[in-house]
CSV table of C-alpha atoms in Angstrom, one decimal:
chain,number,residue,atom,x,y,z
A,1,LEU,CA,-24.3,-55.4,-17.2
A,2,GLY,CA,-27.8,-54.2,-17.3
A,3,ASP,CA,-27.1,-51.9,-14.5
A,4,GLY,CA,-23.9,-50.8,-16.1
A,5,GLY,CA,-25.5,-50.1,-19.4
A,6,ASN,CA,-28.4,-48.3,-17.7
A,7,TYR,CA,-25.9,-46.2,-15.7
A,8,GLY,CA,-24.0,-45.4,-18.9
A,9,TYR,CA,-27.2,-44.3,-20.6
A,10,SER,CA,-28.2,-42.0,-17.7
A,11,SER,CA,-24.7,-40.6,-17.6
A,12,SER,CA,-24.7,-39.7,-21.3
A,13,GLY,CA,-28.1,-38.1,-20.9
A,14,TYR,CA,-26.9,-36.1,-18.0
A,15,SER,CA,-23.8,-35.1,-19.9
A,16,VAL,CA,-26.0,-33.8,-22.8
A,17,TYR,CA,-28.0,-31.7,-20.4
A,18,GLU,CA,-24.9,-30.5,-18.6
A,19,GLU,CA,-23.3,-29.5,-21.9
A,20,GLU,CA,-26.5,-27.6,-22.9
A,21,ASN,CA,-26.6,-25.9,-19.5
A,22,ASP,CA,-22.9,-24.9,-19.9
A,23,ARG,CA,-23.6,-23.6,-23.3
A,24,LEU,CA,-26.6,-21.6,-22.1
A,25,THR,CA,-24.7,-20.4,-19.1
A,26,GLU,CA,-21.8,-19.1,-21.3
A,27,SER,CA,-24.3,-17.4,-23.6
A,28,LEU,CA,-26.0,-15.8,-20.6
A,29,ARG,CA,-22.5,-14.7,-19.3
A,30,THR,CA,-21.7,-13.1,-22.6
A,31,LYS,CA,-25.0,-11.3,-22.7
A,32,VAL,CA,-24.6,-10.1,-19.1
A,33,SER,CA,-21.1,-8.9,-19.9
A,34,ALA,CA,-22.3,-7.0,-23.0
A,35,ILE,CA,-25.1,-5.4,-20.9
A,36,LYS,CA,-22.7,-4.4,-18.2
A,37,SER,CA,-20.3,-2.7,-20.6
A,38,LEU,CA,-23.2,-1.0,-22.3
A,39,SER,CA,-24.6,0.3,-19.0
A,40,ILE,CA,-21.1,1.6,-18.0
A,41,GLU,CA,-20.9,3.4,-21.4
A,42,ILE,CA,-24.4,4.9,-20.8
A,43,GLY,CA,-23.4,6.0,-17.3
A,44,THR,CA,-20.3,7.7,-18.7
A,45,GLU,CA,-22.3,9.4,-21.5
A,46,VAL,CA,-24.9,10.6,-18.9
A,47,LYS,CA,-22.1,12.1,-16.8
A,48,ASN,CA,-20.7,13.9,-19.8
A,49,GLN,CA,-24.1,15.2,-20.9
A,50,ASN,CA,-24.9,16.4,-17.4
A,51,LYS,CA,-21.5,18.3,-17.3
A,52,MET,CA,-22.3,19.9,-20.7
A,53,LEU,CA,-25.8,20.9,-19.5
A,54,SER,CA,-24.3,22.4,-16.4
A,55,GLU,CA,-21.8,24.4,-18.4
A,56,MET,CA,-24.6,25.5,-20.8
A,57,GLU,CA,-26.7,26.6,-17.8
A,58,ASN,CA,-23.9,28.7,-16.5
A,59,ASP,CA,-23.4,30.3,-19.9
A,60,PHE,CA,-27.1,31.1,-20.3
A,61,GLU,CA,-27.1,32.6,-16.8
A,62,SER,CA,-24.2,34.9,-17.6
A,63,THR,CA,-25.7,35.8,-21.0
A,64,GLY,CA,-29.0,36.5,-19.3
A,65,GLY,CA,-27.3,38.8,-16.8
A,66,LEU,CA,-25.4,40.6,-19.5
A,67,LEU,CA,-28.7,41.0,-21.5
A,68,GLY,CA,-30.5,42.3,-18.5
A,69,ALA,CA,-27.7,44.9,-17.8
A,70,THR,CA,-27.8,45.9,-21.5
A,71,MET,CA,-31.6,46.3,-21.4
A,72,SER,CA,-31.3,48.4,-18.2
A,73,ARG,CA,-28.7,50.7,-19.9
A,74,LEU,CA,-30.9,51.0,-23.0
A,75,LYS,CA,-33.9,52.0,-20.8
A,76,THR,CA,-31.8,54.6,-19.0
A,77,LEU,CA,-30.4,55.9,-22.3
A,78,SER,CA,-33.8,56.1,-23.9
A,79,ARG,CA,-35.2,58.1,-20.9
A,80,GLY,CA,-32.4,60.6,-20.9
A,81,SER,CA,-32.1,60.9,-24.7
A,82,GLN,CA,-35.7,61.7,-25.4
A,83,THR,CA,-35.2,65.3,-24.3
A,84,LYS,CA,-32.0,65.6,-26.3
A,85,LEU,CA,-33.7,64.0,-29.3
A,86,LEU,CA,-36.6,66.5,-29.0
A,87,CYS,CA,-34.1,69.4,-28.9
A,88,TYR,CA,-32.2,68.1,-31.9
A,89,MET,CA,-35.4,67.7,-33.8
A,90,MET,CA,-36.5,71.2,-33.0
A,91,LEU,CA,-33.1,72.7,-34.0
A,92,PHE,CA,-33.2,70.7,-37.2
A,93,SER,CA,-36.7,71.9,-38.1
A,94,PHE,CA,-35.7,75.5,-37.3
A,95,PHE,CA,-32.7,75.1,-39.5
A,96,VAL,CA,-34.8,73.7,-42.4
A,97,PHE,CA,-37.3,76.5,-42.0
A,98,PHE,CA,-34.5,79.1,-42.0
A,99,VAL,CA,-33.0,77.5,-45.1
A,100,ILE,CA,-36.4,77.5,-46.9
A,101,TYR,CA,-37.1,81.1,-45.8
A,102,TRP,CA,-33.6,82.2,-47.0
A,103,ILE,CA,-34.2,80.4,-50.4
A,104,ILE,CA,-37.6,82.1,-50.8
A,105,LYS,CA,-36.2,85.5,-49.9
A,106,LEU,CA,-33.4,85.2,-52.5
A,107,ARG,CA,-35.9,84.7,-55.3
């Protein structure tokens, strides 16, 4: 009976450790599962963010091209219109001087 009682005591001690190990294993399994699902969600979010960044990059490139073309047109327009602007200014000044001369002459 001494051996039987001793065996029973060892068995119950082993059972406590085994239950503790099972509990810790289940806790670890739950944590690993949570980390796995979180990492999958992070991966999905990173893919979505990369897709949005790529689309934004394309939009910025097209906007930059459009802005560059507009600036080129403005430069061309400003080069050509300086002569026209100068002529208009001279005609306007002649007109103003003529009107002033005419007003002075009428008095």
